[in-house]
Amino acid sequence: MKGLFNYRELILASILLVGIAAIGAYQPAFLRWGNISDMLTETSVLFMMALAQMVVILTRGIDLSVAANLALSGMLAALVSQYYPEIPLVLMILTGVVCGLILGLFNGLLIAFLGIPPIVMTLGTLAIFRGLIIIIAGGDQVNASEMGAAFQAFPKQIFLGLASPVWIAIAVSLLFWIFLNYTRAGRGLYAVGGNPVAARYCGIDQRRQELLAYVISGAVAGLCGYLWVARYGVAYSEIASGYELTVIAACVIGGVSIGGGVGSVAGTLLGALFLGIVMTALPVLQISPFWQMAISGAVILAAVVINARAERRPDKLILPEARRLRRV
Amino acid sequence: MNMDTPVPPVDRYIVLDAPPRRLRDVLLRWEVILVILLVATIVVNTIVSPYFLDVFNLADATFNFSEKAIIALAMALLILVREIDLSVAAIVALAAMGIGYAAEAGFGPVGLFATGIGIGLLCGAFNGMLVTWFSLPSIVVTIGTMSLFRGITQVILGDQAKTKYPQEFLDLGQSYFIKMKETGISWLFVPPVPLSFLIFLVLAVLFGLVLHKTAVGRQLFAIGSNPVAARFSGIPVDKLRFLLFVVSGMLSGLAGALLTARLGSMRSNIGVGWELDIVTMVILGGVSIAGGVGSILGVVLAVLVLGLVTFGMSLNNIPGQVVSVYIGALLIAVIAIPRILDKVRVRPIR
Amino acid sequence: MSQPILTLSGLSKSFPGVRALHDVSLSLRPGSVTAILGENGAGKSTIVKVLTGIYRPSDGEIRVRGELKSFSSPRDAWAAGIAAIHQETVMFDELSVAENIFMGHMPTGPARFVDWSEMHARAAALLKRIDAAIPPEFKLKRLSVAQKHLVEIARALSHEAQVVIMDEPTAALSANEIDDLFRIVAQLKAEGRAVLFISHKFDEIFRIADDFVCLRDGEKVGEGAIASVTEPQLVRMMVGRPVDQVFPKRDVAIGDVVLSVAGLSNATEYADVSFDLRKGEILGLYGLVGAGRTEAMQGLFGITPKTRGTVTLEGRRLSIGAPSDAITAGISYVPEDRQEQGAIVSLGIRENVTLANLSKYIRGLFLSRTSEQAETRRLGKRLAVKAANWEQKLAELSGGNQQKVVIAKWLATRPKVIVLDEPTKGIDVGSKAAVHDFIGELASEGLAVVLITSELPEVMGLADRVLVMKEGRVVDAFKRGQWSAEAIVGAATGAAKEAA
């Protein structure tokens, strides 16, 4: 098994460490545990969503409907909490997860079995999911006062210094790591994205792998839907609007190749962490939050340029002198 | 040729210049499907609402989609060559902000339009440079520049709005460019046409001619079908790609100017989410996301279908987000239905 | 004789409108190499795909050691002891060597988790068996083409396959690497496995095979021991008529120097490539695969930037920064990879033919369809392109006809110099002869031709002069009549220099 980090991820990790140290030197408050813990809580949804998106991108796909899925699943969970406050919390969370899973299944079935291009399919379902929120909620929003107490309290509970969403994110990340590195299906995702023809020759069913990726993506979006709605205490049609692009950005910064077959759990987590730090560091540094978007844009561009340089195929070395030079 | 060569005699085969025209091929064209959809939209809406077939209502309806439709023309060419520009809406915002500042500095309408188009040009050149120089996937680059451009707008503008514009500029965006003229005969008249719709129509004709009748257009199809072979055929692939990003930027800047003039104010969130609406127009118009297939006529028809569906539903007080359910479903259905029919019809022989 | 490992009887496979295989029977003995011969489209690849579970046969039986088998996926074929080394290197660049070997059947431990240490150990053992010093944890993209082939062989061995199918395994290998491969084949034979060997190259077949099966149009037209046939007999069996493999060279009056290349170099691929080319002359560019011939000619054509050197065409110094400059000046380059670099299969014949010089067909502002049609008709007829109409998409044409359209595209630019990069690669014997004749015809019309080829008979049959490249440099030059096969090959491999 390879080390936890590869070379590229080490660079990203060191940039992050230097950045954190620099911010900490300027504003020691940033390094306080409370702040770090808050930052992790704030980023926990992004961690999970980015991992799920990575799984889809590994198969050469893309899932633009994740944020809409999150909003719809979150709304459904909130409605369940509003109208059936007596049922156990686990079932409410499960409502979100199952709803997300079914929506992901819908994406996956049409993409894998009808061959609809993923970008087209998920663009369509993005619009559909958002619209469905209005329809199922009758155009209203669900406010904090209407949701159950336990429903809202859970994401704010602290265990061992970290809020429950962070623990969930840690558990989900571990599951992803095991799945992607230690199961045949997980390695199959890399195979299908890396070379679909070769995967077929190895007896790997591309359609099943694709379906799996979108189902995972959907289920994670459903789980995050609950966390989002419960944490911010409101569910309406516009929550997490445009968040799909933030999620993809985290993957790109983390070194996931949009061409498929390349990406790691560690890299993606670092990419999400990077965006999380940018978002939380700005107020600490007393920089207007309006900078956030511009900075993440610049970071995405820097990341793709650097990745592209690292991934560039080396020149063919035919001349003996060129080969000697390369060896030294 | 020598007599003893094994190559068959030259005229053994009669090769026609063009395939014989068959009705089935014509009817199965994407544009025909769109025309049917368009007619169905018009018929249903006319039955449901008495206000639908009113020239002024229809003219006003074009306001809501013309700016996006202008950008869709450039997006169609980008998708045709296997690229995409998700930063268009952010360019609209950045251009609109530039126009806001230019207006405060006392620029006239021409200067304001030039400002918008100029900013768009720079943004598009930046996108094009990143995509072609570093050979990066445009979907990633333009997700990045989308954040960057809108981010810059937010940084400069904060939560302010720009609301001071010269009246001539606002008139261009808010009143009909061509006024209604009646001739006395009830069915013969010059309809009222807003500037944005007029620009869209003119540009659509222009783009259609370039794409389908000129050498550059043929080269775009070649790039979209096989970029490597296109390069080996002497086509300046990267130059054309760069140019398309510049055009996309300029048209986004133009759309930003038209939108600002229509709204009379701008904030940093102007045009949020447009990129996905525009991509929807293009894909519904039959441009293949895999590249190499598409027509401007298809895009124009898709723009009209989407515009009229939205307008018809708003006449019936259906909220915008519910409309998007229909549009999303329409998008998936038109792509999925031919594929389902294919699966049902062609059974592989074992 | 021992019992056959694998028996096919009455195997047929049809696709809508195409009969790819019809009633083919064959059997493989343990410890033998059986060559399958046939022109392109004769059904060789179909047999491979049926045997590896990619296709299901329409009719017929597959028996392994007498036991009836039916394969619905590659896994079933593996389980039956059949594994293949495929024609295209179908592998995963971004994954490790070990994963490439075991993809689809990774060893798993408790709870069905992938056992990486077991996988690495087994991969190392397999690689050692074929004397390949490749660390199993390396990413595949770090390996050379030949090393990737070794990994493919290890992959086939990982299934403990009793039947190893090799589908044109030498296409991308150099002479030394081919020797290595044949050593492994001999080892497989010695271990009592059966090898199914598919190749276009007769010298290889005579060197390695014990038996042969010849296919034509999906049917078996001959089989037997390789020792009992001669090359001309095999060729006749394949094409159904006698064909001279290489056409007699035409006598062409050679004129003045058209193209003069001096000191063409770039940083890593080729250096100091210089030559003069005359009107009506065919200049062969011979060398091993990877000697830098394609790279040098693509540098000349402006695909990859050259760093130094001058190109003079008819006395005029050219500055070529992009292919369009070369095309305008009168240089054409017909690339090696037809599907990727030559044909645009989703466009029609007319659109392909006119693509490289569209400006010629502009009347006023727009393209004139009539003038496009006229040129397409002229060239299409001259090259005897078989099609229903000139608007037909290239995807619907056969490989040979696609190649004709690609050549038509380059002739439409009215070149003075044409570079043909492996024009007969992957083309069957029958079409090869037609291409050879056509190259001679071009030269006789006064075109100057550069012919890149890795096939010695081709270069010796057609060229007036031969330049030999090795490791990015021109190492020797020969004139017609003053060469020998040994001298040319010696120069290309470096054997001659060392001997001297």
mmCIF file of C-alpha atoms in Angstrom, chain C residues 25-208:
data_model
loop_
_atom_site.group_PDB
_atom_site.id
_atom_site.type_symbol
_atom_site.label_atom_id
_atom_site.label_comp_id
_atom_site.label_asym_id
_atom_site.label_seq_id
_atom_site.Cartn_x
_atom_site.Cartn_y
_atom_site.Cartn_z
ATOM 1 C CA SER C 25 -13.266 -25.103 -35.934
ATOM 2 C CA LEU C 26 -9.805 -25.391 -34.508
ATOM 3 C CA SER C 27 -7.997 -27.108 -31.686
ATOM 4 C CA LEU C 28 -4.922 -26.196 -29.671
ATOM 5 C CA ARG C 29 -2.455 -28.789 -28.412
ATOM 6 C CA PRO C 30 -0.587 -28.266 -25.165
ATOM 7 C CA GLY C 31 2.954 -27.023 -25.680
ATOM 8 C CA SER C 32 2.313 -25.680 -29.152
ATOM 9 C CA VAL C 33 2.026 -22.318 -30.820
ATOM 10 C CA THR C 34 -0.777 -21.910 -33.314
ATOM 11 C CA ALA C 35 -0.726 -18.913 -35.613
ATOM 12 C CA ILE C 36 -3.948 -17.438 -36.931
ATOM 13 C CA LEU C 37 -3.507 -15.715 -40.251
ATOM 14 C CA GLY C 38 -5.888 -13.657 -42.276
ATOM 15 C CA GLU C 39 -6.390 -10.268 -43.832
ATOM 16 C CA ASN C 40 -7.955 -7.456 -41.835
ATOM 17 C CA GLY C 41 -11.586 -8.296 -41.303
ATOM 18 C CA ALA C 42 -11.004 -12.019 -41.796
ATOM 19 C CA GLY C 43 -12.283 -12.684 -38.287
ATOM 20 C CA LYS C 44 -9.095 -12.980 -36.236
ATOM 21 C CA SER C 45 -10.054 -10.387 -33.629
ATOM 22 C CA THR C 46 -13.543 -11.836 -33.430
ATOM 23 C CA ILE C 47 -12.103 -15.208 -32.417
ATOM 24 C CA VAL C 48 -10.038 -13.476 -29.733
ATOM 25 C CA LYS C 49 -13.081 -11.619 -28.447
ATOM 26 C CA VAL C 50 -15.201 -14.747 -28.378
ATOM 27 C CA LEU C 51 -12.484 -16.671 -26.552
ATOM 28 C CA THR C 52 -12.063 -13.929 -23.938
ATOM 29 C CA GLY C 53 -15.757 -13.529 -23.235
ATOM 30 C CA ILE C 54 -16.163 -10.079 -24.794
ATOM 31 C CA TYR C 55 -18.480 -11.427 -27.502
ATOM 32 C CA ARG C 56 -20.850 -14.355 -27.256
ATOM 33 C CA PRO C 57 -20.811 -16.670 -30.262
ATOM 34 C CA SER C 58 -24.020 -16.931 -32.307
ATOM 35 C CA ASP C 59 -23.431 -20.629 -32.782
ATOM 36 C CA GLY C 60 -20.876 -23.340 -32.058
ATOM 37 C CA GLU C 61 -19.067 -24.852 -29.107
ATOM 38 C CA ILE C 62 -16.058 -24.009 -27.047
ATOM 39 C CA ARG C 63 -14.555 -26.956 -25.170
ATOM 40 C CA VAL C 64 -11.708 -26.726 -22.701
ATOM 41 C CA ARG C 65 -10.112 -30.112 -22.095
ATOM 42 C CA GLY C 66 -13.204 -31.676 -23.535
ATOM 43 C CA GLU C 67 -15.569 -29.791 -21.242
ATOM 44 C CA LEU C 68 -18.240 -27.588 -22.805
ATOM 45 C CA LYS C 69 -17.889 -23.923 -21.782
ATOM 46 C CA SER C 70 -19.900 -20.770 -22.300
ATOM 47 C CA PHE C 71 -18.326 -17.395 -21.564
ATOM 48 C CA SER C 72 -20.493 -14.455 -20.700
ATOM 49 C CA SER C 73 -17.734 -12.230 -19.343
ATOM 50 C CA PRO C 74 -13.936 -12.117 -19.305
ATOM 51 C CA ARG C 75 -14.066 -13.640 -15.836
ATOM 52 C CA ASP C 76 -15.559 -16.874 -17.214
ATOM 53 C CA ALA C 77 -12.773 -17.122 -19.760
ATOM 54 C CA TRP C 78 -10.156 -16.652 -17.048
ATOM 55 C CA ALA C 79 -11.785 -19.294 -14.931
ATOM 56 C CA ALA C 80 -11.531 -21.689 -17.861
ATOM 57 C CA GLY C 81 -7.826 -20.921 -18.173
ATOM 58 C CA ILE C 82 -7.842 -18.601 -21.170
ATOM 59 C CA ALA C 83 -6.124 -15.231 -21.046
ATOM 60 C CA ALA C 84 -5.162 -12.761 -23.737
ATOM 61 C CA ILE C 85 -2.554 -10.135 -24.431
ATOM 62 C CA HIS C 86 -4.494 -7.622 -26.437
ATOM 63 C CA GLN C 87 -3.624 -5.707 -29.526
ATOM 64 C CA GLU C 88 -4.108 -2.249 -28.108
ATOM 65 C CA THR C 89 -2.348 -1.987 -24.813
ATOM 66 C CA VAL C 90 -5.485 -2.025 -22.712
ATOM 67 C CA MET C 91 -4.068 -1.023 -19.384
ATOM 68 C CA PHE C 92 -4.375 1.530 -16.611
ATOM 69 C CA ASP C 93 -1.681 4.203 -16.720
ATOM 70 C CA GLU C 94 -2.506 5.729 -13.361
ATOM 71 C CA LEU C 95 -2.567 2.467 -11.415
ATOM 72 C CA SER C 96 0.303 0.366 -10.140
ATOM 73 C CA VAL C 97 1.880 -2.531 -11.997
ATOM 74 C CA ALA C 98 0.450 -4.994 -9.491
ATOM 75 C CA GLU C 99 -3.052 -3.590 -9.886
ATOM 76 C CA ASN C 100 -2.757 -3.801 -13.640
ATOM 77 C CA ILE C 101 -1.894 -7.458 -13.336
ATOM 78 C CA PHE C 102 -4.698 -8.272 -10.919
ATOM 79 C CA MET C 103 -7.470 -5.859 -11.922
ATOM 80 C CA GLY C 104 -10.713 -7.803 -11.940
ATOM 81 C CA HIS C 105 -9.347 -10.610 -9.759
ATOM 82 C CA MET C 106 -7.470 -8.960 -6.921
ATOM 83 C CA PRO C 107 -6.540 -11.241 -4.052
ATOM 84 C CA THR C 108 -8.710 -10.509 -1.054
ATOM 85 C CA GLY C 109 -8.292 -11.305 2.594
ATOM 86 C CA PRO C 110 -10.745 -11.321 5.479
ATOM 87 C CA ALA C 111 -14.029 -9.470 4.895
ATOM 88 C CA ARG C 112 -13.164 -9.464 1.168
ATOM 89 C CA PHE C 113 -10.788 -6.542 1.570
ATOM 90 C CA VAL C 114 -8.038 -6.294 -1.017
ATOM 91 C CA ASP C 115 -4.834 -7.849 0.287
ATOM 92 C CA TRP C 116 -2.166 -5.496 -1.007
ATOM 93 C CA SER C 117 0.876 -7.303 0.366
ATOM 94 C CA GLU C 118 -0.287 -10.598 -1.121
ATOM 95 C CA MET C 119 -0.970 -8.848 -4.416
ATOM 96 C CA HIS C 120 2.479 -7.256 -4.517
ATOM 97 C CA ALA C 121 4.185 -10.506 -3.612
ATOM 98 C CA ARG C 122 2.349 -12.434 -6.290
ATOM 99 C CA ALA C 123 2.993 -9.724 -8.869
ATOM 100 C CA ALA C 124 6.696 -9.739 -8.064
ATOM 101 C CA ALA C 125 6.811 -13.511 -8.429
ATOM 102 C CA LEU C 126 5.057 -13.376 -11.812
ATOM 103 C CA LEU C 127 7.359 -10.660 -13.101
ATOM 104 C CA LYS C 128 10.385 -12.604 -11.948
ATOM 105 C CA ARG C 129 9.172 -15.613 -13.859
ATOM 106 C CA ILE C 130 9.456 -13.672 -17.101
ATOM 107 C CA ASP C 131 12.715 -11.972 -16.048
ATOM 108 C CA ALA C 132 11.127 -8.539 -15.873
ATOM 109 C CA ALA C 133 12.812 -6.260 -13.374
ATOM 110 C CA ILE C 134 9.802 -4.065 -12.733
ATOM 111 C CA PRO C 135 8.812 -3.085 -9.180
ATOM 112 C CA PRO C 136 5.132 -4.034 -8.702
ATOM 113 C CA GLU C 137 4.287 -0.784 -6.897
ATOM 114 C CA PHE C 138 5.414 1.457 -9.789
ATOM 115 C CA LYS C 139 2.694 3.370 -11.583
ATOM 116 C CA LEU C 140 2.269 1.949 -15.055
ATOM 117 C CA LYS C 141 2.785 5.301 -16.764
ATOM 118 C CA ARG C 142 6.429 5.223 -15.710
ATOM 119 C CA LEU C 143 7.126 2.158 -17.853
ATOM 120 C CA SER C 144 8.254 1.946 -21.462
ATOM 121 C CA VAL C 145 6.056 0.345 -24.115
ATOM 122 C CA ALA C 146 8.068 -2.875 -23.957
ATOM 123 C CA GLN C 147 7.817 -3.035 -20.174
ATOM 124 C CA LYS C 148 4.064 -2.547 -20.411
ATOM 125 C CA HIS C 149 3.952 -5.555 -22.681
ATOM 126 C CA LEU C 150 5.757 -7.584 -20.070
ATOM 127 C CA VAL C 151 3.161 -6.514 -17.531
ATOM 128 C CA GLU C 152 0.465 -7.690 -19.943
ATOM 129 C CA ILE C 153 2.169 -11.040 -20.189
ATOM 130 C CA ALA C 154 2.363 -11.224 -16.414
ATOM 131 C CA ARG C 155 -1.345 -10.416 -16.370
ATOM 132 C CA ALA C 156 -2.041 -13.367 -18.659
ATOM 133 C CA LEU C 157 0.133 -15.606 -16.492
ATOM 134 C CA SER C 158 -1.628 -14.425 -13.341
ATOM 135 C CA HIS C 159 -4.667 -16.397 -14.418
ATOM 136 C CA GLU C 160 -2.567 -19.548 -14.591
ATOM 137 C CA ALA C 161 -3.830 -19.640 -18.131
ATOM 138 C CA GLN C 162 -3.418 -22.837 -20.076
ATOM 139 C CA VAL C 163 -4.218 -20.961 -23.253
ATOM 140 C CA VAL C 164 -2.445 -17.642 -23.878
ATOM 141 C CA ILE C 165 -3.713 -15.556 -26.764
ATOM 142 C CA MET C 166 -1.325 -13.000 -28.240
ATOM 143 C CA ASP C 167 -3.031 -10.534 -30.564
ATOM 144 C CA GLU C 168 -0.307 -8.853 -32.651
ATOM 145 C CA PRO C 169 2.005 -8.593 -29.666
ATOM 146 C CA THR C 170 5.032 -7.365 -31.598
ATOM 147 C CA ALA C 171 3.413 -4.369 -33.299
ATOM 148 C CA ALA C 172 5.095 -1.842 -30.994
ATOM 149 C CA LEU C 173 8.262 -3.714 -30.115
ATOM 150 C CA SER C 174 11.830 -3.327 -31.323
ATOM 151 C CA ALA C 175 13.883 -6.255 -32.608
ATOM 152 C CA ASN C 176 15.520 -6.944 -29.239
ATOM 153 C CA GLU C 177 12.232 -6.780 -27.426
ATOM 154 C CA ILE C 178 10.720 -9.178 -29.921
ATOM 155 C CA ASP C 179 13.511 -11.612 -29.135
ATOM 156 C CA ASP C 180 12.662 -11.320 -25.438
ATOM 157 C CA LEU C 181 9.010 -11.945 -26.182
ATOM 158 C CA PHE C 182 9.789 -15.036 -28.214
ATOM 159 C CA ARG C 183 11.921 -16.377 -25.398
ATOM 160 C CA ILE C 184 8.878 -16.087 -23.139
ATOM 161 C CA VAL C 185 6.710 -17.799 -25.738
ATOM 162 C CA ALA C 186 9.206 -20.660 -25.827
ATOM 163 C CA GLN C 187 9.034 -20.845 -22.048
ATOM 164 C CA LEU C 188 5.234 -21.026 -22.160
ATOM 165 C CA LYS C 189 5.517 -23.832 -24.667
ATOM 166 C CA ALA C 190 7.960 -25.689 -22.476
ATOM 167 C CA GLU C 191 5.509 -25.413 -19.600
ATOM 168 C CA GLY C 192 2.936 -27.200 -21.703
ATOM 169 C CA ARG C 193 0.641 -24.252 -22.352
ATOM 170 C CA ALA C 194 -0.964 -23.571 -25.699
ATOM 171 C CA VAL C 195 -0.322 -20.234 -27.396
ATOM 172 C CA LEU C 196 -2.586 -18.660 -29.988
ATOM 173 C CA PHE C 197 -0.448 -16.230 -31.938
ATOM 174 C CA ILE C 198 -1.899 -13.576 -34.222
ATOM 175 C CA SER C 199 0.415 -11.582 -36.444
ATOM 176 C CA HIS C 200 0.713 -9.989 -39.842
ATOM 177 C CA LYS C 201 4.414 -10.645 -40.051
ATOM 178 C CA PHE C 202 5.344 -13.844 -41.844
ATOM 179 C CA ASP C 203 8.916 -13.977 -40.566
ATOM 180 C CA GLU C 204 7.602 -14.100 -37.008
ATOM 181 C CA ILE C 205 5.056 -16.762 -37.815
ATOM 182 C CA PHE C 206 7.649 -18.994 -39.432
ATOM 183 C CA ARG C 207 9.969 -18.426 -36.519
ATOM 184 C CA ILE C 208 7.620 -19.150 -33.662
#
